[in-house]
mmCIF file of C-alpha atoms in Angstrom:
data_model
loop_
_atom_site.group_PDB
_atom_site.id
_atom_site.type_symbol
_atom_site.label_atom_id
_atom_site.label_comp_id
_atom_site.label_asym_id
_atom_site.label_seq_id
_atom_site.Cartn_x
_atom_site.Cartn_y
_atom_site.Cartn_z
ATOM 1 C CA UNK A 30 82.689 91.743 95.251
ATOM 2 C CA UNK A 31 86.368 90.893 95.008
ATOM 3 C CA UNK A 32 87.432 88.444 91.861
ATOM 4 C CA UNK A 33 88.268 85.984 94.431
ATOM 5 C CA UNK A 34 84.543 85.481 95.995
ATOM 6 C CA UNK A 35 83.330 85.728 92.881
ATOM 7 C CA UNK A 36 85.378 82.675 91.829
ATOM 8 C CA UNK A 37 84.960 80.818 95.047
ATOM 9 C CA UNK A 38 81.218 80.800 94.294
ATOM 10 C CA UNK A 39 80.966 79.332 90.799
ATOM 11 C CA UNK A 40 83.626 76.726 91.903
ATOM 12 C CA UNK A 41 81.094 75.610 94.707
ATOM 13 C CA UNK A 42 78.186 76.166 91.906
ATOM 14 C CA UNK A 43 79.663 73.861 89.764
ATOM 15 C CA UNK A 44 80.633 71.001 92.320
ATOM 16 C CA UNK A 45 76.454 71.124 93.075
ATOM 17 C CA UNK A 46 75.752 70.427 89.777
ATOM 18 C CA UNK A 47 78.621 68.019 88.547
ATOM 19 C CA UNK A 48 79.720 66.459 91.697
ATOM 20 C CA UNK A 49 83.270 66.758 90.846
ATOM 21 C CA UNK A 50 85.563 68.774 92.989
ATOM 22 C CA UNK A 51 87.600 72.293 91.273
ATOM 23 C CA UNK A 52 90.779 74.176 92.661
ATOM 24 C CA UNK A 53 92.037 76.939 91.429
ATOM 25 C CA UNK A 54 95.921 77.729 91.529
ATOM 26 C CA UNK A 55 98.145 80.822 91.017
ATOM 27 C CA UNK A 56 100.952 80.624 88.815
ATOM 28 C CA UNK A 57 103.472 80.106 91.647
ATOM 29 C CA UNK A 58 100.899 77.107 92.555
ATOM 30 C CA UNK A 59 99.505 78.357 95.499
ATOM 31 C CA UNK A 60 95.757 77.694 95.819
ATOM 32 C CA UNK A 61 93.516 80.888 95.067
ATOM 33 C CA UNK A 62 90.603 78.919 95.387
ATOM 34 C CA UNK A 63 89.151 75.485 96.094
ATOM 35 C CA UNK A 64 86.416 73.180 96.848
ATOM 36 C CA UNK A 65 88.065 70.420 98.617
ATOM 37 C CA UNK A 66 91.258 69.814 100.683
ATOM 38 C CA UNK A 67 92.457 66.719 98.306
ATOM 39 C CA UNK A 68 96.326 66.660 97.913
ATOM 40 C CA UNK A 69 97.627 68.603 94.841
ATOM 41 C CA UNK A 70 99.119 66.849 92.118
ATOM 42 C CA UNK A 71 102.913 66.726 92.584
ATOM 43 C CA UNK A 72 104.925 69.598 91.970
ATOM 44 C CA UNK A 73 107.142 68.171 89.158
ATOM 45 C CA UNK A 74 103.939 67.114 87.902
ATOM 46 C CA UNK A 75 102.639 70.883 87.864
ATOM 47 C CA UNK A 76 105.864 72.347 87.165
ATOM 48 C CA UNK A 77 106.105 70.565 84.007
ATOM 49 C CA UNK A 78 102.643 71.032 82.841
ATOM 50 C CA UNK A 79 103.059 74.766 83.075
ATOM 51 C CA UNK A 80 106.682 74.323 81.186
ATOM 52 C CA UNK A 81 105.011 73.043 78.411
ATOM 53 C CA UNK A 82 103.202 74.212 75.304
ATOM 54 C CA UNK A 83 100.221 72.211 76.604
ATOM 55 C CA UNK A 84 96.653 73.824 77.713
ATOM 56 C CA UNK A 85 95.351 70.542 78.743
ATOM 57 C CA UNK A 86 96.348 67.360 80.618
ATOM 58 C CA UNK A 87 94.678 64.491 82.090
ATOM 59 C CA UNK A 88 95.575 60.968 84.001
ATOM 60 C CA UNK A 89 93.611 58.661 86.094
ATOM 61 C CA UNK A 90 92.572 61.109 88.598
ATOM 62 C CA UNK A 91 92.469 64.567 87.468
ATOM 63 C CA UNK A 92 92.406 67.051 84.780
ATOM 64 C CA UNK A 93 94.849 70.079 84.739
ATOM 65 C CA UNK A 94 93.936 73.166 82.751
ATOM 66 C CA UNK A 95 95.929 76.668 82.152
ATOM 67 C CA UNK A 96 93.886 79.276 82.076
ATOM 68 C CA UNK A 97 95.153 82.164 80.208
ATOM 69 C CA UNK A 98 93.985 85.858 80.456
ATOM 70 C CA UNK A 99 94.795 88.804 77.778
ATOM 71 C CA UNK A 100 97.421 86.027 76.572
ATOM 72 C CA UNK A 101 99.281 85.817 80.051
ATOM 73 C CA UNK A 102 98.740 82.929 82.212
ATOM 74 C CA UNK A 103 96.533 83.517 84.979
ATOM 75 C CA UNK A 104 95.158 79.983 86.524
ATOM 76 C CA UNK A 105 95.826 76.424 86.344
ATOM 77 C CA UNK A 106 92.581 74.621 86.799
ATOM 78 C CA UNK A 107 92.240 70.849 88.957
ATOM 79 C CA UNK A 108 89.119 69.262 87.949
ATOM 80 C CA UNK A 109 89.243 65.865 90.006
ATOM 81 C CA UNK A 110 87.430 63.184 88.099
ATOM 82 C CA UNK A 111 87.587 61.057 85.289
ATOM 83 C CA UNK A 112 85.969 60.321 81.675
ATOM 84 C CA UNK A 113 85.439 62.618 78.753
ATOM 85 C CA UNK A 114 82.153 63.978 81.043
ATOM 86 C CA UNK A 115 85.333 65.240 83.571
ATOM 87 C CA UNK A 116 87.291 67.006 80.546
ATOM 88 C CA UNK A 117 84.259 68.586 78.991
ATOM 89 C CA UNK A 118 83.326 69.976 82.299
ATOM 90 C CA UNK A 119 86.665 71.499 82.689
ATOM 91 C CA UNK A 120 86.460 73.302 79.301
ATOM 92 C CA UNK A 121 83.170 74.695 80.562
ATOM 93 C CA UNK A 122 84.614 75.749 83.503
ATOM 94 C CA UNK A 123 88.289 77.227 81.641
ATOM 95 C CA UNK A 124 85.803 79.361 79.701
ATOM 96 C CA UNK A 125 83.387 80.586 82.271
ATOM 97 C CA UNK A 126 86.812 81.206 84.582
ATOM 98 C CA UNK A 127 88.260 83.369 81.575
ATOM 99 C CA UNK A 128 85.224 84.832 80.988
ATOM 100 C CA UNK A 129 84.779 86.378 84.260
ATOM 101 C CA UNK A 130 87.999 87.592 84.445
ATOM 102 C CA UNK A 131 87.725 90.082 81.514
ATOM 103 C CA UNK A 132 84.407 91.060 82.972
ATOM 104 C CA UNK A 133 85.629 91.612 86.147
ATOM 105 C CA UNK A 134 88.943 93.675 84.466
ATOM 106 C CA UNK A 135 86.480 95.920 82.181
ATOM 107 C CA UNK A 136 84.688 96.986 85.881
ATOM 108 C CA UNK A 137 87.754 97.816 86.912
ATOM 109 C CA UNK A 138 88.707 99.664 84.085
ATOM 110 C CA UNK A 139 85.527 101.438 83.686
ATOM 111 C CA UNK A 140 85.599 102.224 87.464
ATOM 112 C CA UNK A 141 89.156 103.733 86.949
ATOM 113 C CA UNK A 142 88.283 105.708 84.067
ATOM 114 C CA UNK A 143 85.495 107.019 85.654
ATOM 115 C CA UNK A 144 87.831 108.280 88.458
ATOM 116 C CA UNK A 145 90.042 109.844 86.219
ATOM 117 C CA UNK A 146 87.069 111.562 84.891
ATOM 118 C CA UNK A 147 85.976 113.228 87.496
ATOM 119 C CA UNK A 148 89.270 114.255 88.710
ATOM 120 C CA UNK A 149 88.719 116.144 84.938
ATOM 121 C CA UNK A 150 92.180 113.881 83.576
ATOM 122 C CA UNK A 151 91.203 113.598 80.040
ATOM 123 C CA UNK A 152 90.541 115.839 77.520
ATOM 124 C CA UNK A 153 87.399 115.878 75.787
ATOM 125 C CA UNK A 154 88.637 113.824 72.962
ATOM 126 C CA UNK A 155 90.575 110.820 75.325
ATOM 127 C CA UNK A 156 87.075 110.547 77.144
ATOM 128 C CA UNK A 157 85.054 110.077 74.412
ATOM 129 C CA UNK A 158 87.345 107.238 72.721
ATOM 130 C CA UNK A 159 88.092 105.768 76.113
ATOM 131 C CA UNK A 160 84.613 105.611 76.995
ATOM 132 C CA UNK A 161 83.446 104.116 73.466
ATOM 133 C CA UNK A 162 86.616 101.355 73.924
ATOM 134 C CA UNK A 163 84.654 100.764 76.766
ATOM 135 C CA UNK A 164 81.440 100.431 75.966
ATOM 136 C CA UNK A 165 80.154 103.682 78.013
ATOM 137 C CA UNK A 166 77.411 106.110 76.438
ATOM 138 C CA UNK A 167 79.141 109.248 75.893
ATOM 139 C CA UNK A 168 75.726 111.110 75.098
ATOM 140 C CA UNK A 169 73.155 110.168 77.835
ATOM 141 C CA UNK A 170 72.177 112.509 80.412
ATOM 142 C CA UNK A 171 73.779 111.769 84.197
ATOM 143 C CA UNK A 172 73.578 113.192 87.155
ATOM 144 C CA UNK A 173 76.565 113.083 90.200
ATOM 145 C CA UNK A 174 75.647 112.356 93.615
ATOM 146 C CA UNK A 175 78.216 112.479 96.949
ATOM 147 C CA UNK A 176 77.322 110.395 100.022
ATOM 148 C CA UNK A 177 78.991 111.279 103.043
ATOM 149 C CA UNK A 178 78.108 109.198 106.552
ATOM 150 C CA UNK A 179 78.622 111.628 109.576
ATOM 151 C CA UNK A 180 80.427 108.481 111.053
ATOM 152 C CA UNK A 181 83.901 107.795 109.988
ATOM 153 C CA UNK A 182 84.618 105.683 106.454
ATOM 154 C CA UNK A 183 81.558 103.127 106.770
ATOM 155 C CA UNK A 184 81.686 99.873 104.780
ATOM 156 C CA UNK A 185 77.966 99.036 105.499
ATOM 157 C CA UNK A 186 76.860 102.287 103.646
ATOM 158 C CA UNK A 187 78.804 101.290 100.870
ATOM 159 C CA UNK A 188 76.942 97.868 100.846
ATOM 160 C CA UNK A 189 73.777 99.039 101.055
ATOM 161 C CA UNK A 190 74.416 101.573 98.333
ATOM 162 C CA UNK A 191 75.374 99.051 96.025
ATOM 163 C CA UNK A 192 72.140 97.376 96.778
ATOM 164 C CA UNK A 193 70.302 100.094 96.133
ATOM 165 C CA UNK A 194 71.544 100.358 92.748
ATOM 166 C CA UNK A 195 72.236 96.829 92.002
ATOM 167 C CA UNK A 196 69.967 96.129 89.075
ATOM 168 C CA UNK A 197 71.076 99.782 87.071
ATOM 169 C CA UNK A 198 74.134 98.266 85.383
ATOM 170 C CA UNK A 199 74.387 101.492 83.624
ATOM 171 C CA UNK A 200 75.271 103.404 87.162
ATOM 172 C CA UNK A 201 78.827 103.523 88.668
ATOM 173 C CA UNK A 202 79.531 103.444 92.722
ATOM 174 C CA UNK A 203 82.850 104.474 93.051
ATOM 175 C CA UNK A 204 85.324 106.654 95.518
ATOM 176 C CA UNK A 205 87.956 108.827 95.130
ATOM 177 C CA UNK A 206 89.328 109.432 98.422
ATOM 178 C CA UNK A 207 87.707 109.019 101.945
ATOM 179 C CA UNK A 208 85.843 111.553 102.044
ATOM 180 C CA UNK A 209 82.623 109.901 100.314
ATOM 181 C CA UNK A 210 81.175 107.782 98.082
ATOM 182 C CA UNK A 211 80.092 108.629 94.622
ATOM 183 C CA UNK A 212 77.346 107.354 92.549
ATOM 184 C CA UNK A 213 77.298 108.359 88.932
ATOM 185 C CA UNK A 214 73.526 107.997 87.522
ATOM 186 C CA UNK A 215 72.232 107.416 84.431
ATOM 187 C CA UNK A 216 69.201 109.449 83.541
ATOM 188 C CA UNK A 217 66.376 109.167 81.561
ATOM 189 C CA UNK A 218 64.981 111.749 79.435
ATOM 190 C CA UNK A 219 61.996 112.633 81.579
ATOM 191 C CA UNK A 220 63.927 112.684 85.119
ATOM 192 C CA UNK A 221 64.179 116.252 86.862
ATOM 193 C CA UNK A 222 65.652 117.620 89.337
ATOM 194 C CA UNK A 223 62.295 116.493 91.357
ATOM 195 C CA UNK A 224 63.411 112.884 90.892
ATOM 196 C CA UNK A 225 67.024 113.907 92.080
ATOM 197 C CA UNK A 226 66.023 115.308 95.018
ATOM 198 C CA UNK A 227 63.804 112.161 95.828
ATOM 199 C CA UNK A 228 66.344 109.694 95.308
ATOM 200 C CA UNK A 229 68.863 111.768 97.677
ATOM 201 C CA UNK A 230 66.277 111.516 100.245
ATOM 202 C CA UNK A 231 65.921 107.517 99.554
ATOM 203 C CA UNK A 232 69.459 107.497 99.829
ATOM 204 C CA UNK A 233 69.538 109.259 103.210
ATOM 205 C CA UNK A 234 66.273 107.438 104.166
ATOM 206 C CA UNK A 235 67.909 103.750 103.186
ATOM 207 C CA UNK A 236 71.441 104.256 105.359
ATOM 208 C CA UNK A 237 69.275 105.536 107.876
ATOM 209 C CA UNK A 238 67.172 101.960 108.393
ATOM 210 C CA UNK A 239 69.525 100.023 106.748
ATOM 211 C CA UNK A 240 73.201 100.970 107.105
ATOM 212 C CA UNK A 241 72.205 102.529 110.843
ATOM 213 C CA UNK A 242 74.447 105.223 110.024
ATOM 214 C CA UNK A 243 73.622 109.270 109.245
ATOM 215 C CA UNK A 244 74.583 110.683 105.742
ATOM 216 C CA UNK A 245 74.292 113.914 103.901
ATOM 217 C CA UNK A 246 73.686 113.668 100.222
ATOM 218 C CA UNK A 247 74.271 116.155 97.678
ATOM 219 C CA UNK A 248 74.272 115.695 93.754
ATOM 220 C CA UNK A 249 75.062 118.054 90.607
ATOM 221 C CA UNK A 250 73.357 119.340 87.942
ATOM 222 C CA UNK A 251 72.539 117.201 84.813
ATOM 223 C CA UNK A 252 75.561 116.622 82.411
ATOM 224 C CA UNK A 253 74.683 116.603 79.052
ATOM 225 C CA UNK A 254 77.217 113.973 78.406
ATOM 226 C CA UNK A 255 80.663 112.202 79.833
ATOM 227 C CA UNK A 256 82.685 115.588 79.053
ATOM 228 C CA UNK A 257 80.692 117.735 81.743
ATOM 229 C CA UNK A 258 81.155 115.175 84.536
ATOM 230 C CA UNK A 259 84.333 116.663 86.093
ATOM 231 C CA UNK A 260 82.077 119.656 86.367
ATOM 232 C CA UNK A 261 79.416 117.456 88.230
ATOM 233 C CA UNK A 262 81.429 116.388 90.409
ATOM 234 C CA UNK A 263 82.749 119.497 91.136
ATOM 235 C CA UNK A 264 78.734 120.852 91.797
ATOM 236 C CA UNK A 265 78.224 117.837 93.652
ATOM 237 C CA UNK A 266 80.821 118.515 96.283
ATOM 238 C CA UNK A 267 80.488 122.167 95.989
ATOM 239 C CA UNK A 268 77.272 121.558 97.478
ATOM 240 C CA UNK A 269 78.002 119.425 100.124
ATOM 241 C CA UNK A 270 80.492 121.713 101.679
ATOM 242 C CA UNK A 271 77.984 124.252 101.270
ATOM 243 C CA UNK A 272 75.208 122.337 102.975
ATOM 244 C CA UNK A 273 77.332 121.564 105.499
ATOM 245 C CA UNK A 274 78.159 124.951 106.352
ATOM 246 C CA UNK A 275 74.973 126.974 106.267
ATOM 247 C CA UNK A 276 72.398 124.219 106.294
ATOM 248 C CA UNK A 277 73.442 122.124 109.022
ATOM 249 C CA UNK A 278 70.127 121.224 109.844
ATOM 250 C CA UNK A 279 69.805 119.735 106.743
ATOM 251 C CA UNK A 280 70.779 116.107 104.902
ATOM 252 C CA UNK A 281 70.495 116.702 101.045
ATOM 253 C CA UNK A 282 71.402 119.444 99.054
ATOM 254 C CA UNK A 283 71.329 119.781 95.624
ATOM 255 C CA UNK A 284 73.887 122.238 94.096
ATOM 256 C CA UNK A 285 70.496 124.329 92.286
ATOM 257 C CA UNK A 286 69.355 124.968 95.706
ATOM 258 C CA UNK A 287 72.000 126.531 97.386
ATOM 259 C CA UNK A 288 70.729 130.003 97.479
ATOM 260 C CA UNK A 289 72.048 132.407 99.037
ATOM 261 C CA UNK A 290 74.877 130.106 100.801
ATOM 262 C CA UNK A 291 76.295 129.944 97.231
ATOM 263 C CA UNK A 292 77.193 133.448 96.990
ATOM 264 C CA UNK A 293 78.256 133.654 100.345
ATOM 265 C CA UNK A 294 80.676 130.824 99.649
ATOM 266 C CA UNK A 295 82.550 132.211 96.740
ATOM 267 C CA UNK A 296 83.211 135.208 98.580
ATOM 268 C CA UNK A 297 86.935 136.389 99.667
ATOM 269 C CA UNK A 298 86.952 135.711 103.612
ATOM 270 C CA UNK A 299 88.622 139.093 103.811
ATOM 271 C CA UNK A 300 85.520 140.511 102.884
ATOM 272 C CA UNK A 301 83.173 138.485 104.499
ATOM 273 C CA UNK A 302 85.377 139.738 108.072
ATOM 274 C CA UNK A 303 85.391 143.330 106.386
ATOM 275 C CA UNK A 304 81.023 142.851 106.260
ATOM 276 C CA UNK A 305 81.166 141.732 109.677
ATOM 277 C CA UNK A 306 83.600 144.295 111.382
ATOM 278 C CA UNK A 307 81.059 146.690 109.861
ATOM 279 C CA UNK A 308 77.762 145.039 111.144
ATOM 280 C CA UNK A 309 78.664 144.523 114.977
ATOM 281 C CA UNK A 310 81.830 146.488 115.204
ATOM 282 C CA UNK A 311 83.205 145.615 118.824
ATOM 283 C CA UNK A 312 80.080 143.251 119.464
ATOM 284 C CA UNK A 313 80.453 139.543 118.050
ATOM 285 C CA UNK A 314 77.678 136.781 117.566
ATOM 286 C CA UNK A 315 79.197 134.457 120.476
ATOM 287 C CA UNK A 316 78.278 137.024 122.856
ATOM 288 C CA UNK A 317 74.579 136.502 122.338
ATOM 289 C CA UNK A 318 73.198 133.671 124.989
ATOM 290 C CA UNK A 319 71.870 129.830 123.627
ATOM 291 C CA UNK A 320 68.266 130.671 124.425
ATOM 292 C CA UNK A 321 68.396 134.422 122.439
ATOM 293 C CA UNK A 322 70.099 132.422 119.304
ATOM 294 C CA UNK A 323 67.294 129.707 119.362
ATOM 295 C CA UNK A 324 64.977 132.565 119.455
ATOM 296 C CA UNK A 325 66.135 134.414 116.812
ATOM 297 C CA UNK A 326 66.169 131.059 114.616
ATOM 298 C CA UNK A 327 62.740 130.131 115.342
ATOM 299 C CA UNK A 328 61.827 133.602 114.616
ATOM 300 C CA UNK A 329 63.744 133.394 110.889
ATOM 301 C CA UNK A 330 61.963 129.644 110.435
ATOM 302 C CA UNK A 331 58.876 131.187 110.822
ATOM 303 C CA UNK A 332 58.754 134.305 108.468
ATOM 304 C CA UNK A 333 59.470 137.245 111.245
ATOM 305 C CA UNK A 334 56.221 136.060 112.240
ATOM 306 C CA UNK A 335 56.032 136.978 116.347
ATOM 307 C CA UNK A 336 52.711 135.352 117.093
ATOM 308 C CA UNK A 337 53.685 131.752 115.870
ATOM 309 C CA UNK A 338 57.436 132.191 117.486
ATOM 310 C CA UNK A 339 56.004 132.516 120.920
ATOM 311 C CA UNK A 340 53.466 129.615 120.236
ATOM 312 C CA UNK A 341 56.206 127.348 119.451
ATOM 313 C CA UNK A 342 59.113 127.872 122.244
ATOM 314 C CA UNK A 343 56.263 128.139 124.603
ATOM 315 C CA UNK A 344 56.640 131.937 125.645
ATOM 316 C CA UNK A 345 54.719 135.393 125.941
ATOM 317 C CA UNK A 346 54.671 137.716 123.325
ATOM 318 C CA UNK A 347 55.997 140.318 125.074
ATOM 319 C CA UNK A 348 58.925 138.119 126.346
ATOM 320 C CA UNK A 349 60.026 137.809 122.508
ATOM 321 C CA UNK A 350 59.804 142.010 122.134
ATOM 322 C CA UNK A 351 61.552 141.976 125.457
ATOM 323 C CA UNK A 352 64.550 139.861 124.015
ATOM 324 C CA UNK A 353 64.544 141.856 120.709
ATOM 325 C CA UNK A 354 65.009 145.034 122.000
ATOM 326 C CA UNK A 355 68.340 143.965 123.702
ATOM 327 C CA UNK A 356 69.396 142.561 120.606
ATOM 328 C CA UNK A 357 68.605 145.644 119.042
ATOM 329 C CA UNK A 358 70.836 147.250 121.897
ATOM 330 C CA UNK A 359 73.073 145.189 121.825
ATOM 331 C CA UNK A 360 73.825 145.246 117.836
ATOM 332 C CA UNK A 361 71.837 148.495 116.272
ATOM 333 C CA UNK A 362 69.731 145.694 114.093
ATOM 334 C CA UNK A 363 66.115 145.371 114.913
ATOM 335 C CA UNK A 364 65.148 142.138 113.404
ATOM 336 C CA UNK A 365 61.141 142.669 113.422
ATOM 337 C CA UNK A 366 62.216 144.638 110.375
ATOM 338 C CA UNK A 367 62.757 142.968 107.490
ATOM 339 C CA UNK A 368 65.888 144.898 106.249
ATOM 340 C CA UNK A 369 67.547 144.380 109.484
ATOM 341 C CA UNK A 370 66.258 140.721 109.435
ATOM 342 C CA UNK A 371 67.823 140.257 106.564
ATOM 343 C CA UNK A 372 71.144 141.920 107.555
ATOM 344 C CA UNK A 373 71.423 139.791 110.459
ATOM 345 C CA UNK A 374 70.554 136.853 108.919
ATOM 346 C CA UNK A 375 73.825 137.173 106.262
ATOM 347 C CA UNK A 376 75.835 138.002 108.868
ATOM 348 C CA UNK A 377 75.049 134.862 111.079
ATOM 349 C CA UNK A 378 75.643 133.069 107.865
ATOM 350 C CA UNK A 379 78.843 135.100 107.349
ATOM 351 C CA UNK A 380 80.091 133.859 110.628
ATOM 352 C CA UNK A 381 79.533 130.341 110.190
ATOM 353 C CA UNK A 382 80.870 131.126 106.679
ATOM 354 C CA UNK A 383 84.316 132.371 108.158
ATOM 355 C CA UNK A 384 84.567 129.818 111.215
ATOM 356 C CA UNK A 385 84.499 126.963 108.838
ATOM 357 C CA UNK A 386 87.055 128.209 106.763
ATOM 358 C CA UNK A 387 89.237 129.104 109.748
ATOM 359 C CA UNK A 388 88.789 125.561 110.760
ATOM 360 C CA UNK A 389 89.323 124.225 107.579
ATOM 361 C CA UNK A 390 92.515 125.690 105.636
#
């Protein structure tokens, strides 16, 4: 919530309860915020006040405060009203304003430093004194998580994701770019990666029914403490793009479950299109028909099991051999073996491997 809302609220909050009327103004006098639509004092009036060593001054109508934030003037303060009840109030409300400020400017600060974190900035030593000037445990365990909706940059999944994690004060929700949103979580010392999993499904689960919007999440392994972040972060997105590419069926991925998509992905594409040349030679996998590719998927899903393949698209056994043999024609790979199962399989993961990268520079 912006500084602005945030002051607009306990301006309204305090007019309930006192029945006097606040305004808030910048230091060009401007109004930042304001209960009422009574006429300002009169800008000699202000101009002097702020000219002045003064930090209060009253007359018959109103009480003007300055409002002063890491010794720089931030706010003059109208409190409409009169009587030592009216001046009191204002003090209240001069300290509760200032005191919300430097709350508001430590989130931002530990939201920046966080960034700068991740993005690996400091070195070990800046983190930890920066953190401890900040007030952040340097040796709890934390875990990184990436949200990314499938629509384009959505403001309700932000929202809801800062519900979600509204009472853990200890958690940051932040973004570095576009491309997601981040959510930096405190663990405790009996979480797994069980519980990560879980909450990455909540998460997907919760922007599903709440947001009405479609997200993959992935998250890292645990960090031991603030200096293994960057490295978090790094898993975390890691295993998105992963995810993405060979498990497309698929909304959360943690990087510790990658499997084999891992090693594909660190792999030089010149030798992921040297693997390939060598599986099909002239033959490619775009030449095989939508209804043979669904087959041979359902066939994978399903352990190389033919029975329960036919069972579930709904076709004869001996229509699945029929369509296997081609392939096996077609390619030199007989897939009701597991050797060439397996060879096939890499290479359809190769491909999608190579497109993505191809599409993606």
């Amino acid at each position: 919530m912006k500084i602005q809302h945030i002051l607009q609220k306990c301006l309204e909050d305090w007019k309930n309860i006192s029945h006097l009327d606040f305004c808030l103004l910048n230091p060009d006098s401007s109004i930042f915020v304001s209960t009422c639509d009574r006429p300002l004092p009169a800008s000699a009036k202000l101009e002097e006040f702020l000219q002045s060593n003064a930090l209060l001054v009253s007359n018959t109508s109103c009480c003007l405060y300055k409002i002063m934030h890491n010794n720089h003037f931030a706010f003059l303060l109208v409190v409409w009203g009169r009587g030592d009840s009216a001046a009191t109030i204002g003090e209240l409300a001069v300290c509760q304003v200032q005191s919300l400020l430097t709350a508001y400017a430590e989130k931002n600060d530990k939201n920046t430093f966080m960034q700068n974190l991740l993005l690996n900035t400091y070195s070990d030593v800046d983190a930890f004194n920066r953190a401890k000037k900040l007030h952040i445990a340097t040796s709890v365990r934390r875990a990184v998580f990436l949200v990314e909706t499938k629509q384009n940059k959505d403001e309700s999944a932000l929202a809801t994701i800062r519900n979600i994690f509204s009472a853990r004060t200890r958690d940051f929700i932040t973004a570095i770019d576009d491309s997601g949103i981040i959510i930096i979580r405190e663990l405790q010392s009996t979480e797994t990666f069980e519980d990560l999993n879980d909450i990455a499904y909540m998460l997907v689960d919760m922007l599903n029914t709440e947001a009405m919007t479609s997200a993959w999440v992935s998250y890292s392994n645990i960090a031991g403490d603030i200096s293994q972040l960057a490295n978090a972060y790094k898993e975390a997105r890691t295993a998105l793009e992963v995810g993405k590419i060979f498990y497309s069926m698929e909304n959360v991925f943690g990087y510790n479950r990658l499997g084999i998509g891992r090693l594909i992905y660190q792999l030089p594409i010149s030798i992921c299109e040297m693997f390939i040349d060598e599986i099909f030679r002239d033959e490619t996998l775009d030449s095989i028909d939508e209804e043979t590719l669904i087959t041979i998927k359902t066939f994978f899903e399903n352990n190389l099991n033919l029975s329960e393949t036919s069972r579930q698209l709904y076709v004869h056994r001996n229509t699945l051999v029929y369509r296997f043999e081609k392939l096996q024609k077609k390619f030199g790979l007989d897939i009701r073996t597991f050797e060439d199962a397996l060879t096939f399989k890499l290479a359809m993961m190769v491909v999608d491997y190579i497109k993505y990268s191809r599409n993606n520079p």
